[in-house]
Amino acid sequence: MNWTLEVVVVPVSDIDRAKAFYAEQLGFTVDHDTRMGDHVRIVQLTPPGSGCSVVIGRGAVPEMAPGSLRGLQLVVPDIHKAHAQLLERGVKVSEVQVLGENPTPTPDPLDNVGFVFFEDPDGNGWAVQQISNRG
C-alpha cells in the first residue's frame, strides 16, 4: 500500500498576501481558492512538479500560530538555477550552502548537500535542496 503525503497546512496571518507570495513569487499553481461563507476560506497551491500541495486558509484548517512552521523542504535538480529564480522573483533567499558530505560520489558535488533557505512573509521556514536525478 502506498502512503502519499498530499497536503501540508501552512499557517499564515494574511491569506491574500500569502497566496500572492506562493503563486507569484514562488510560482506555485493555485489549485483552488474556496470560500464558504464569511469565515471559511481554503487556498490550495502546488509547487511545479510536486505531488504535495500547501493549504492556507481560515475556518476549515487547524489553528496554528502564523510563521510557526519550520523545516518545509523543496527539492530541485539545480540549486544555482533555483537560487537565481528566487532572487529574480524578489524572494529574500540565503546564498547556496553546502551542508554535510555525500557518503558516495555524486554526478554533481552539490547533490544532496546543496541548500538555500527562505521564509514566507509570516516567517514559515523553507529549505531548497539539490538532488539532480529528481529533475
Coordinates of C-alpha atoms in Angstrom, one line a residue:
M1 CA 0.0 0.0 0.0
N2 CA 1.3 3.5 -0.9
W3 CA 1.0 6.3 1.6
T4 CA 1.5 9.6 -0.1
L5 CA 1.7 13.0 1.5
E6 CA -0.7 15.2 -0.3
V7 CA -1.2 18.4 1.8
V8 CA 0.7 20.4 4.3
V9 CA -1.2 23.3 6.1
V10 CA 0.9 26.4 6.3
P11 CA -0.2 28.9 9.0
V12 CA -0.4 32.5 7.7
S13 CA -1.8 35.8 9.0
D14 CA -2.9 37.2 5.7
I15 CA -4.3 34.8 3.1
D16 CA -4.2 37.1 0.2
R17 CA -0.6 38.2 0.9
A18 CA 0.5 34.5 1.4
K19 CA -1.4 33.5 -1.8
A20 CA 0.4 36.2 -3.8
F21 CA 3.8 35.1 -2.3
Y22 CA 3.4 31.4 -3.1
A23 CA 1.8 31.9 -6.5
E24 CA 3.6 34.9 -7.9
Q25 CA 7.0 34.8 -6.2
L26 CA 7.4 31.0 -5.8
G27 CA 5.5 30.0 -8.9
F28 CA 3.1 27.6 -7.2
T29 CA -0.1 26.7 -9.1
V30 CA -3.3 27.9 -7.4
D31 CA -5.4 24.7 -7.4
H32 CA -8.4 26.4 -5.8
D33 CA -9.4 29.3 -3.7
T34 CA -12.7 28.3 -2.0
R35 CA -14.8 30.5 0.2
M36 CA -17.6 29.0 2.3
G37 CA -19.3 32.0 3.9
D38 CA -17.6 34.9 5.5
H39 CA -15.4 32.9 7.9
V40 CA -14.1 29.9 5.9
R41 CA -11.6 30.1 3.1
I42 CA -9.2 27.5 1.8
V43 CA -6.5 28.1 -0.8
Q44 CA -4.5 25.1 -2.1
L45 CA -1.3 25.7 -4.0
T46 CA 1.1 23.2 -5.5
P47 CA 4.8 23.6 -6.3
P48 CA 5.6 22.8 -10.0
G49 CA 6.1 19.1 -10.4
S50 CA 5.1 18.2 -6.8
G51 CA 2.6 15.6 -5.6
C52 CA 2.2 17.5 -2.4
S53 CA 0.3 20.8 -2.0
V54 CA 0.2 23.5 0.6
V55 CA -3.0 24.8 2.1
I56 CA -3.5 28.2 3.6
G57 CA -6.8 29.5 5.0
R58 CA -9.1 30.0 7.9
G59 CA -12.0 28.3 9.4
A60 CA -11.5 24.8 7.9
V61 CA -7.8 24.5 8.6
P62 CA -6.2 23.8 12.0
E63 CA -5.4 26.9 14.2
M64 CA -1.7 27.4 14.3
A65 CA 0.4 30.5 15.0
P66 CA 1.4 32.2 11.7
G67 CA 5.0 31.7 11.0
S68 CA 5.4 28.7 13.3
L69 CA 6.1 26.1 10.7
R70 CA 9.8 25.2 10.1
G71 CA 11.5 22.6 8.1
L72 CA 9.4 22.6 4.9
Q73 CA 11.6 21.4 2.1
L74 CA 11.5 21.5 -1.7
V75 CA 13.9 19.6 -4.0
V76 CA 15.2 20.9 -7.3
P77 CA 17.6 19.5 -9.9
D78 CA 19.8 22.6 -9.9
I79 CA 20.2 24.7 -6.8
H80 CA 22.0 27.6 -8.6
K81 CA 19.1 28.0 -11.0
A82 CA 16.6 27.8 -8.2
H83 CA 18.6 30.4 -6.3
A84 CA 18.6 32.7 -9.3
Q85 CA 14.9 32.2 -9.9
L86 CA 14.1 33.1 -6.3
L87 CA 16.2 36.2 -6.4
E88 CA 14.6 37.3 -9.7
R89 CA 11.2 36.9 -8.2
G90 CA 12.1 39.1 -5.2
V91 CA 12.4 36.3 -2.6
K92 CA 14.9 37.0 0.2
V93 CA 16.9 33.8 0.0
S94 CA 20.2 32.7 1.5
E95 CA 23.3 32.0 -0.6
V96 CA 23.9 28.4 -1.7
Q97 CA 25.2 26.5 1.3
V98 CA 26.8 23.0 1.5
L99 CA 25.6 21.0 4.5
G100 CA 27.3 17.8 5.2
E101 CA 29.2 15.4 2.9
N102 CA 28.0 12.8 0.4
P103 CA 28.8 9.3 1.6
T104 CA 29.5 8.3 -2.0
P105 CA 30.5 10.3 -5.1
T106 CA 27.6 12.0 -7.0
P107 CA 27.4 13.4 -10.5
D108 CA 27.3 16.9 -9.1
P109 CA 29.2 17.8 -5.9
L110 CA 26.1 19.8 -4.7
D111 CA 23.7 16.8 -5.0
N112 CA 22.1 16.0 -1.6
V113 CA 24.2 18.7 0.2
G114 CA 23.5 21.9 -1.7
F115 CA 20.8 24.1 0.0
V116 CA 19.2 27.6 0.1
F117 CA 16.8 28.9 2.7
F118 CA 14.0 31.4 2.7
E119 CA 10.9 32.4 4.7
D120 CA 7.4 33.3 3.6
P121 CA 6.0 36.7 4.7
D122 CA 4.9 35.3 8.0
G123 CA 8.3 33.6 8.8
N124 CA 7.4 30.0 7.9
G125 CA 10.8 28.5 7.1
W126 CA 11.6 26.7 3.9
A127 CA 14.7 24.8 2.6
V128 CA 15.5 24.0 -1.0
Q129 CA 17.8 21.0 -1.6
Q130 CA 19.5 19.9 -4.8
I131 CA 19.0 16.4 -5.9
S132 CA 19.7 16.4 -9.7
N133 CA 18.4 13.0 -10.5
R134 CA 14.9 14.0 -9.4
G135 CA 14.7 16.7 -12.2

